[in-house]
CSV table of C-alpha atoms and ligand atoms in Angstrom, one decimal:
chain,number,residue,atom,x,y,z
T,1,UNK,CA,-31.1,-18.2,13.4
T,2,UNK,CA,-29.5,-19.9,16.4
T,3,UNK,CA,-29.0,-17.7,19.5
T,4,UNK,CA,-25.3,-18.3,19.5
T,5,UNK,CA,-25.1,-17.2,15.8
T,6,UNK,CA,-27.0,-14.0,16.7
T,7,UNK,CA,-24.6,-13.3,19.5
T,8,UNK,CA,-21.6,-13.9,17.3
T,9,UNK,CA,-23.0,-11.5,14.7
T,10,UNK,CA,-23.7,-8.9,17.3
T,11,UNK,CA,-20.1,-9.2,18.5
T,12,UNK,CA,-18.9,-8.6,14.9
T,13,UNK,CA,-21.2,-5.6,14.6
T,14,UNK,CA,-19.8,-4.1,17.8
T,15,UNK,CA,-16.3,-4.6,16.5
T,16,UNK,CA,-17.1,-3.1,13.1
T,17,UNK,CA,-18.7,-0.1,14.8
T,18,UNK,CA,-15.7,0.4,17.0
T,19,UNK,CA,-13.2,0.1,14.1
T,20,UNK,CA,-15.1,2.6,12.0
T,21,UNK,CA,-15.5,5.1,14.9
T,22,UNK,CA,-11.8,4.8,15.8
T,23,UNK,CA,-10.8,5.3,12.1
T,24,UNK,CA,-12.9,8.5,12.0
T,25,UNK,CA,-11.3,9.9,15.2
T,26,UNK,CA,-7.8,9.0,14.1
T,27,UNK,CA,-8.2,10.5,10.7
T,28,UNK,CA,-9.7,13.7,12.1
T,29,UNK,CA,-7.0,14.1,14.8
T,30,UNK,CA,-3.9,13.2,12.7
T,31,UNK,CA,-4.9,14.2,9.2
T,32,UNK,CA,-7.5,16.9,9.8
T,33,UNK,CA,-10.2,17.6,7.2
T,34,UNK,CA,-8.9,15.7,4.2
T,35,UNK,CA,-11.4,17.4,1.8
T,36,UNK,CA,-9.4,20.6,2.3
T,37,UNK,CA,-6.1,19.5,0.9
T,38,UNK,CA,-4.3,17.0,-1.3
T,39,UNK,CA,-2.3,14.5,0.6
T,40,UNK,CA,0.6,12.2,-0.5
T,41,UNK,CA,-1.7,9.2,-0.7
T,42,UNK,CA,-4.0,11.1,-3.0
T,43,UNK,CA,-1.1,11.9,-5.2
T,44,UNK,CA,0.0,8.2,-5.1
T,45,UNK,CA,-3.5,7.2,-6.1
T,46,UNK,CA,-3.7,9.9,-8.8
T,47,UNK,CA,-0.4,8.6,-10.4
T,48,UNK,CA,-2.1,5.2,-10.8
T,49,UNK,CA,-5.7,6.3,-11.6
T,50,UNK,CA,-7.1,9.8,-11.7
T,51,UNK,CA,-10.7,8.7,-11.6
T,52,UNK,CA,-10.2,6.8,-8.3
T,53,UNK,CA,-8.2,9.7,-6.8
T,54,UNK,CA,-10.8,12.3,-7.6
T,55,UNK,CA,-13.6,10.0,-6.3
T,56,UNK,CA,-11.9,9.6,-3.0
T,57,UNK,CA,-11.3,13.4,-2.8
T,58,UNK,CA,-15.0,13.9,-3.4
T,59,UNK,CA,-15.6,11.6,-0.4
T,60,UNK,CA,-17.2,8.8,-2.5
T,61,UNK,CA,-16.7,5.8,-0.4
T,62,UNK,CA,-18.1,2.3,0.1
T,63,UNK,CA,-17.4,2.6,3.9
T,64,UNK,CA,-20.7,3.0,5.8
T,65,UNK,CA,-21.2,5.5,8.5
T,66,UNK,CA,-20.8,4.2,12.0
T,67,UNK,CA,-24.5,4.7,12.7
T,68,UNK,CA,-25.4,2.5,9.7
T,69,UNK,CA,-23.6,-0.6,10.9
T,70,UNK,CA,-26.6,-1.8,13.0
T,71,UNK,CA,-28.5,-2.0,9.7
T,72,UNK,CA,-26.0,-3.8,7.5
T,73,UNK,CA,-26.9,-7.2,6.1
T,74,UNK,CA,-24.6,-10.0,7.3
T,75,UNK,CA,-22.6,-10.4,4.1
T,76,UNK,CA,-21.9,-6.6,4.0
T,77,UNK,CA,-20.9,-6.6,7.6
T,78,UNK,CA,-18.3,-9.3,7.0
T,79,UNK,CA,-17.0,-7.4,4.0
T,80,UNK,CA,-16.8,-4.1,5.9
T,81,UNK,CA,-15.1,-5.7,8.9
T,82,UNK,CA,-12.6,-7.5,6.7
T,83,UNK,CA,-11.7,-4.3,4.9
T,84,UNK,CA,-11.3,-2.3,8.2
T,85,UNK,CA,-9.0,-5.0,9.6
T,86,UNK,CA,-6.8,-4.7,6.5
T,87,UNK,CA,-6.9,-0.9,6.5
T,88,UNK,CA,-6.2,-0.5,10.2
T,89,UNK,CA,-3.7,-3.2,10.8
T,90,UNK,CA,-1.0,-0.8,9.5
T,91,UNK,CA,-1.8,1.6,12.4
T,92,UNK,CA,-1.4,-1.2,14.9
T,93,UNK,CA,1.9,-2.1,13.4
T,94,UNK,CA,2.9,1.6,13.3
T,95,UNK,CA,2.4,1.8,17.1
T,96,UNK,CA,4.7,-1.2,17.7
T,97,UNK,CA,7.4,0.0,15.3
T,98,UNK,CA,7.4,3.4,16.9
T,99,UNK,CA,7.9,1.8,20.3
T,100,UNK,CA,10.7,-0.4,19.0
T,101,UNK,CA,12.5,2.5,17.3
T,102,UNK,CA,12.1,4.8,20.3
T,103,UNK,CA,13.6,2.0,22.5
T,104,UNK,CA,16.8,2.3,20.5
T,105,UNK,CA,17.2,5.9,21.6
T,106,UNK,CA,17.0,7.3,18.1
T,107,UNK,CA,15.5,10.7,17.7
T,108,UNK,CA,12.2,10.2,16.1
T,109,UNK,CA,9.3,12.5,15.1
T,110,UNK,CA,6.1,10.6,14.5
T,111,UNK,CA,3.5,12.0,12.0
T,112,UNK,CA,5.5,15.1,11.0
T,113,UNK,CA,3.3,17.3,8.8
T,114,UNK,CA,4.6,19.4,5.9
T,115,UNK,CA,2.1,21.8,4.5
T,116,UNK,CA,2.5,24.0,1.4
T,117,UNK,CA,0.4,26.0,-1.0
T,118,UNK,CA,1.1,25.3,-4.7
T,119,UNK,CA,-0.8,27.1,-7.4
T,120,UNK,CA,-3.6,27.8,-5.0
T,121,UNK,CA,-3.9,24.2,-3.8
T,122,UNK,CA,-3.0,23.1,-0.2
T,123,UNK,CA,-0.7,20.1,-0.3
T,124,UNK,CA,0.2,18.2,2.8
T,125,UNK,CA,2.5,15.3,3.6
T,126,UNK,CA,2.3,13.3,6.8
T,127,UNK,CA,5.5,11.4,7.4
T,128,UNK,CA,5.0,8.2,9.5
T,129,UNK,CA,8.5,8.5,11.1
T,130,UNK,CA,11.3,11.0,10.7
T,131,UNK,CA,14.6,10.0,12.2
T,132,UNK,CA,17.2,12.6,12.8
T,133,UNK,CA,20.9,12.7,13.5
T,134,UNK,CA,22.8,15.9,14.2
T,135,UNK,CA,26.5,16.6,14.6
T,136,UNK,CA,29.1,17.0,11.8
T,137,UNK,CA,27.3,14.7,9.4
T,138,UNK,CA,23.6,15.5,9.9
T,139,UNK,CA,21.2,13.0,8.4
T,140,UNK,CA,17.5,12.5,8.2
T,141,UNK,CA,15.7,9.3,7.3
T,142,UNK,CA,12.0,9.2,6.4
T,143,UNK,CA,10.3,5.9,7.1
T,144,UNK,CA,7.0,5.1,5.5
T,145,UNK,CA,5.2,2.0,6.8
T,146,UNK,CA,3.2,-0.1,4.4
T,147,UNK,CA,1.2,-3.1,5.8
T,148,UNK,CA,1.0,-5.8,3.1
T,149,UNK,CA,-0.6,-9.2,3.3
T,150,UNK,CA,2.4,-10.5,1.4
T,151,UNK,CA,5.6,-8.5,0.9
T,152,UNK,CA,5.7,-7.3,-2.7
T,153,UNK,CA,8.7,-8.0,-5.0
T,154,UNK,CA,8.9,-4.4,-6.0
T,155,UNK,CA,7.3,-1.2,-4.8
T,156,UNK,CA,4.0,0.0,-6.4
T,157,UNK,CA,4.2,3.3,-8.3
T,158,UNK,CA,1.7,4.9,-5.9
T,159,UNK,CA,4.0,4.2,-2.9
T,160,UNK,CA,7.0,5.5,-4.8
T,161,UNK,CA,5.2,8.7,-5.7
T,162,UNK,CA,4.4,9.3,-2.0
T,163,UNK,CA,8.0,8.8,-1.1
T,164,UNK,CA,9.3,11.2,-3.7
T,165,UNK,CA,6.7,13.7,-2.6
T,166,UNK,CA,7.7,13.4,1.0
T,167,UNK,CA,11.4,13.5,0.6
T,168,UNK,CA,11.3,16.3,-2.0
T,169,UNK,CA,9.1,18.5,0.3
T,170,UNK,CA,11.3,17.9,3.3
T,171,UNK,CA,14.4,19.0,1.4
T,172,UNK,CA,12.8,21.9,-0.5
T,173,UNK,CA,10.8,23.3,2.5
T,174,UNK,CA,13.6,22.7,5.1
T,175,UNK,CA,14.0,26.3,6.1
T,176,UNK,CA,10.4,27.4,5.6
T,177,UNK,CA,7.7,27.5,8.3
T,178,UNK,CA,5.9,24.6,6.8
T,179,UNK,CA,6.4,21.9,9.5
T,180,UNK,CA,4.0,20.9,12.4
T,181,UNK,CA,4.3,18.1,14.9
T,182,UNK,CA,1.0,16.7,16.3
T,183,UNK,CA,0.4,16.7,20.0
T,184,UNK,CA,3.0,19.4,20.5
T,185,UNK,CA,2.8,23.2,20.2
T,186,UNK,CA,5.0,23.1,17.2
T,187,UNK,CA,3.0,24.7,14.4
T,188,UNK,CA,4.4,26.1,11.1
T,189,UNK,CA,8.0,26.1,12.1
T,190,UNK,CA,11.1,25.3,10.0
T,191,UNK,CA,12.5,21.8,10.2
T,192,UNK,CA,15.6,22.8,12.1
T,193,UNK,CA,13.4,24.8,14.6
T,194,UNK,CA,11.2,21.7,15.2
T,195,UNK,CA,14.2,19.5,15.8
T,196,UNK,CA,15.9,22.0,18.1
T,197,UNK,CA,12.7,22.3,20.1
T,198,UNK,CA,12.1,18.6,20.4
T,199,UNK,CA,15.6,17.2,20.9
T,200,UNK,CA,17.9,20.2,21.4
T,201,UNK,CA,19.7,19.1,18.3
T,202,UNK,CA,21.2,21.8,15.9
T,203,UNK,CA,20.6,21.2,12.2
T,204,UNK,CA,22.1,23.4,9.5
T,205,UNK,CA,19.8,26.2,8.2
T,206,UNK,CA,20.1,24.7,4.7
T,207,UNK,CA,19.4,21.1,3.7
T,208,UNK,CA,22.2,21.3,1.1
T,209,UNK,CA,24.8,19.3,3.1
T,210,UNK,CA,22.3,17.1,4.9
T,211,UNK,CA,22.1,13.4,4.0
T,212,UNK,CA,18.4,13.0,3.4
T,213,UNK,CA,16.8,9.7,2.3
T,214,UNK,CA,13.3,8.1,2.4
T,215,UNK,CA,12.6,4.4,2.8
T,216,UNK,CA,9.5,2.2,2.8
T,217,UNK,CA,9.2,-0.5,5.4
T,218,UNK,CA,6.9,-3.1,3.9
T,219,UNK,CA,5.5,-5.2,6.8
T,220,UNK,CA,3.5,-8.4,6.6
T,221,UNK,CA,2.5,-10.5,9.7
T,222,UNK,CA,5.9,-12.2,9.8
T,223,UNK,CA,8.3,-10.3,7.6
T,224,UNK,CA,9.7,-6.9,7.1
T,225,UNK,CA,11.4,-5.7,3.9
T,226,UNK,CA,12.9,-2.2,3.4
T,227,UNK,CA,12.7,-0.6,0.0
T,228,UNK,CA,14.9,2.4,-0.8
T,229,UNK,CA,16.6,4.7,-0.6
T,230,UNK,CA,14.5,7.4,-2.3
T,231,UNK,CA,16.5,10.6,-2.6
T,232,UNK,CA,15.2,14.1,-3.1
T,233,UNK,CA,14.6,14.6,-6.8
T,234,UNK,CA,13.1,18.0,-7.8
T,235,UNK,CA,11.7,16.6,-11.1
T,236,UNK,CA,9.8,13.9,-9.3
T,237,UNK,CA,8.6,16.5,-6.8
T,238,UNK,CA,7.4,18.7,-9.6
T,239,UNK,CA,5.5,15.7,-11.1
T,240,UNK,CA,3.9,15.1,-7.7
T,241,UNK,CA,2.8,18.7,-7.4
T,242,UNK,CA,1.3,18.7,-10.9
T,243,UNK,CA,-0.6,15.5,-10.1
T,244,UNK,CA,-1.9,17.2,-6.9
T,245,UNK,CA,-3.1,20.2,-8.8
T,246,UNK,CA,-4.7,18.0,-11.5
T,247,UNK,CA,-6.7,16.1,-8.8
T,248,UNK,CA,-7.8,19.2,-7.1
T,249,UNK,CA,-9.0,20.9,-10.3
T,250,UNK,CA,-10.7,17.8,-11.5
T,251,UNK,CA,-12.5,17.4,-8.2
T,252,UNK,CA,-13.7,21.1,-8.5
T,253,UNK,CA,-14.9,20.5,-12.0
T,254,UNK,CA,-16.9,17.3,-11.0
T,255,UNK,CA,-18.3,19.1,-8.0
T,256,UNK,CA,-19.4,22.0,-10.2
T,257,UNK,CA,-21.0,19.6,-12.7
T,258,UNK,CA,-18.7,20.6,-15.5
T,259,UNK,CA,-17.3,17.0,-15.6
T,260,UNK,CA,-18.6,13.6,-14.8
T,261,UNK,CA,-16.4,11.1,-12.8
T,262,UNK,CA,-16.4,8.9,-15.8
T,263,UNK,CA,-15.0,11.6,-18.1
T,264,UNK,CA,-11.7,11.3,-16.2
T,265,UNK,CA,-8.8,9.2,-17.2
T,266,UNK,CA,-8.5,5.8,-15.5
T,267,UNK,CA,-5.9,3.2,-15.4
T,268,UNK,CA,-5.9,0.7,-18.2
T,269,UNK,CA,-5.4,-3.0,-18.2
T,270,UNK,CA,-5.4,-5.2,-15.2
T,271,UNK,CA,-4.7,-3.2,-12.0
T,272,UNK,CA,-4.7,-4.4,-8.4
T,273,UNK,CA,-6.2,-1.0,-7.3
T,274,UNK,CA,-9.5,-1.8,-9.1
T,275,UNK,CA,-10.5,-4.6,-6.6
T,276,UNK,CA,-10.2,-2.1,-3.8
T,277,UNK,CA,-11.7,0.9,-5.6
T,278,UNK,CA,-14.9,2.4,-4.1
T,279,UNK,CA,-16.1,3.4,-7.5
T,280,UNK,CA,-15.4,0.2,-9.5
T,281,UNK,CA,-19.1,-0.5,-9.7
T,282,UNK,CA,-19.7,2.0,-12.5
T,283,UNK,CA,-16.2,2.5,-13.8
T,284,UNK,CA,-16.1,2.8,-17.7
T,285,UNK,CA,-13.2,0.4,-17.7
T,286,UNK,CA,-15.7,-2.4,-17.0
T,287,UNK,CA,-18.6,-1.2,-19.1
T,288,UNK,CA,-19.3,-4.3,-21.1
T,289,UNK,CA,-22.0,-6.9,-21.5
T,290,UNK,CA,-23.9,-7.4,-18.3
T,291,UNK,CA,-25.7,-10.7,-17.8
T,292,UNK,CA,-28.4,-11.4,-15.2
T,293,UNK,CA,-26.9,-12.9,-12.1
T,294,UNK,CA,-29.5,-15.7,-12.0
T,295,UNK,CA,-28.8,-16.8,-15.6
T,296,UNK,CA,-26.9,-20.1,-16.1
T,297,UNK,CA,-23.8,-18.2,-17.1
T,298,UNK,CA,-24.2,-15.7,-14.3
T,299,UNK,CA,-24.5,-18.4,-11.7
T,300,UNK,CA,-21.4,-20.2,-13.1
T,301,UNK,CA,-19.3,-17.0,-13.0
T,302,UNK,CA,-20.4,-16.4,-9.4
T,303,UNK,CA,-19.5,-20.0,-8.5
T,304,UNK,CA,-16.1,-19.6,-10.1
T,305,UNK,CA,-15.5,-16.4,-8.1
T,306,UNK,CA,-16.5,-18.1,-4.9
T,307,UNK,CA,-14.3,-21.2,-5.7
T,308,UNK,CA,-11.3,-18.9,-6.4
T,309,UNK,CA,-11.8,-17.1,-3.1
T,310,UNK,CA,-11.9,-20.5,-1.3
T,311,UNK,CA,-8.8,-21.5,-3.1
T,312,UNK,CA,-7.0,-18.4,-2.0
T,313,UNK,CA,-7.9,-19.1,1.6
T,314,UNK,CA,-6.9,-22.7,1.3
T,315,UNK,CA,-3.6,-21.8,-0.3
T,316,UNK,CA,-2.8,-19.5,2.6
T,317,UNK,CA,-3.6,-22.2,5.1
T,318,UNK,CA,-1.5,-24.7,3.2
T,319,UNK,CA,1.5,-22.3,3.1
T,320,UNK,CA,1.2,-21.7,6.9
T,321,UNK,CA,0.9,-25.4,7.6
T,322,UNK,CA,3.9,-26.3,5.4
T,323,UNK,CA,6.0,-23.6,7.1
T,324,UNK,CA,5.0,-25.0,10.5
T,325,UNK,CA,5.8,-28.5,9.6
T,326,UNK,CA,9.1,-27.5,8.0
T,327,UNK,CA,10.1,-25.8,11.3
T,328,UNK,CA,9.0,-28.7,13.4
T,329,UNK,CA,10.9,-31.1,11.1
T,330,UNK,CA,14.1,-29.0,11.6
T,331,UNK,CA,13.6,-28.9,15.3
T,332,UNK,CA,13.2,-32.7,15.5
T,333,UNK,CA,16.5,-32.8,13.6
T,334,UNK,CA,15.7,-35.9,11.6
T,335,UNK,CA,16.4,-36.4,7.9
T,336,UNK,CA,14.0,-39.5,7.7
T,337,UNK,CA,10.4,-39.9,6.7
T,338,UNK,CA,7.8,-39.1,9.4
T,339,UNK,CA,4.8,-41.4,9.1
T,340,UNK,CA,1.3,-40.7,10.5
T,341,UNK,CA,-2.0,-42.2,9.5
T,342,UNK,CA,-2.1,-42.8,5.8
T,343,UNK,CA,0.6,-40.3,4.9
T,344,UNK,CA,4.3,-39.8,5.3
T,345,UNK,CA,6.3,-36.6,5.2
T,346,UNK,CA,9.9,-35.6,4.6
T,347,UNK,CA,11.7,-32.3,4.0
T,348,UNK,CA,14.4,-32.4,1.4
T,349,UNK,CA,16.6,-29.8,-0.2
T,350,UNK,CA,16.0,-29.4,-3.9
T,351,UNK,CA,18.5,-27.8,-6.2
T,352,UNK,CA,17.5,-24.3,-7.2
T,353,UNK,CA,16.3,-23.6,-10.7
T,354,UNK,CA,19.0,-22.5,-13.1
T,355,UNK,CA,18.3,-19.4,-15.1
T,356,UNK,CA,20.5,-17.3,-17.4
T,357,UNK,CA,21.2,-13.8,-16.1
T,358,UNK,CA,21.1,-11.8,-19.3
T,359,UNK,CA,23.2,-8.8,-18.2
T,360,UNK,CA,26.4,-10.6,-17.2
T,361,UNK,CA,26.0,-12.8,-20.3
T,362,UNK,CA,26.0,-9.7,-22.5
T,363,UNK,CA,29.0,-8.3,-20.6
T,364,UNK,CA,31.0,-11.5,-20.9
T,365,UNK,CA,30.3,-12.0,-24.6
T,366,UNK,CA,30.8,-8.4,-25.4
T,367,UNK,CA,34.3,-8.6,-23.7
T,368,UNK,CA,35.1,-11.7,-25.9
T,369,UNK,CA,33.6,-10.4,-29.2
T,370,UNK,CA,34.2,-6.7,-28.6
T,371,UNK,CA,30.9,-5.6,-29.9
T,372,UNK,CA,27.9,-5.3,-27.5
T,373,UNK,CA,25.4,-4.5,-30.3
T,374,UNK,CA,26.3,-7.8,-32.1
T,375,UNK,CA,25.8,-9.6,-28.8
T,376,UNK,CA,22.5,-8.1,-28.1
T,377,UNK,CA,21.3,-8.8,-31.7
T,378,UNK,CA,22.5,-12.4,-31.5
T,379,UNK,CA,20.7,-12.9,-28.2
T,380,UNK,CA,17.5,-11.4,-29.5
T,381,UNK,CA,17.7,-13.8,-32.5
T,382,UNK,CA,17.9,-16.7,-30.1
T,383,UNK,CA,14.9,-15.6,-28.0
T,384,UNK,CA,11.8,-17.7,-28.2
T,385,UNK,CA,8.4,-16.2,-27.5
T,386,UNK,CA,5.6,-18.5,-26.0
T,387,UNK,CA,2.2,-18.6,-27.6
T,388,UNK,CA,-0.2,-16.0,-26.4
T,389,UNK,CA,-2.8,-17.5,-24.1
T,390,UNK,CA,-6.1,-16.4,-22.5
T,391,UNK,CA,-6.2,-15.3,-18.9
T,392,UNK,CA,-9.4,-15.0,-16.9
T,393,UNK,CA,-9.5,-12.1,-14.5
T,394,UNK,CA,-12.0,-12.0,-11.7
T,395,UNK,CA,-12.6,-8.8,-9.7
T,396,UNK,CA,-15.1,-7.8,-7.0
T,397,UNK,CA,-17.7,-5.2,-7.8
T,398,UNK,CA,-18.0,-2.8,-4.8
T,399,UNK,CA,-21.7,-2.4,-4.8
T,400,UNK,CA,-23.7,0.0,-2.6
T,401,UNK,CA,-24.2,-1.6,0.8
T,402,UNK,CA,-27.5,-3.4,1.6
T,403,UNK,CA,-29.3,-2.6,4.8
T,404,UNK,CA,-30.7,-5.6,6.8
T,405,UNK,CA,-34.4,-6.1,6.5
Y,501,SF4,S1,-12.1,0.6,-11.0
Y,501,SF4,FE1,-9.9,0.8,-11.5
Y,501,SF4,S2,-9.8,2.0,-13.3
Y,501,SF4,FE2,-11.9,2.3,-12.5
Y,501,SF4,S3,-11.6,4.1,-11.2
Y,501,SF4,FE3,-11.3,2.4,-9.9
Y,501,SF4,S4,-9.1,2.1,-9.9
Y,501,SF4,FE4,-9.6,3.4,-11.6
């Protein structure tokens, strides 16, 4: 190996070590010992996949200990570093967003903790940001930050469960000593007590007439999209609490040897969580024929997976380059072709695709015909279903890490 390559690898190793150490410290100082309670992210995961939620509660993880980084094979080092960057970029964004919100003068509590006991299980919510307004129309807004490579069209069920858990707990525990604020002496106080102490703002003793909402801010590297509002809903809160208890009990059963991880329910069908799951290597969902990786078919499948990864990287680069060129084109202010080398470029406006919005069509026809059922039936009779087709899914198996020779 070239000396420069070795130096580059050592630099990556150092960075990986630092990221892992920082993650450990941050989790311990802000979230405490996560094996002792069920958090909102556990509930979110449990709503999607009980097996994955219980595994993470049992501490089963593909993340190496900081002390093992020096021994990781290069390919694993790259994988661990990439994953840490994705996991931790949300914290970096959180820091910047906190500074930005604070600069507006808004009264903001970072990382407010709500802790309760429910059927013998400790359940905690850590709210990224809680914004408060007092006065005659008191209001509270919970903001949960989600860092996404690309902003999703709609919110994942796991995020929504977290939000319903947070906003439901804030509302129902309002006047109970369940609230703590990190890096202050505020421990186990009511919400109005915490706010009075922090900002001198009086809030009502009951949350009944307080305008409480929760929002998710989905942030990519260049976009922000709010999703919400999520309002306190006691049925949703109860569903979250039941999920928390189910995760806790299942983890106890697995620990005691009464259940195996693979006896637990898991999410069916294609699910984005599976690629990220630390226990996808032996998940019963994927227990099917296994073929040797050095067989012709095995090699072809590996090559296809590698090509798809390269395609994803290329597509991202193409999107970035297209965006840059579009912006440059508009700055130049021309409508003509730009020629360079063997190619020419031009930005034009193309008419949007026309689609039929079913809901107003039904309303319009129902008002003409006077019978919505007939309209619905007529539309269904005119629907055309495409032929079923095969789709090839490719997912990464999170294998145990290999130590360097
Ligand atoms: S691989 Fe998918 S289905 Fe299996 S435990 Fe993980 S998230 Fe659940």
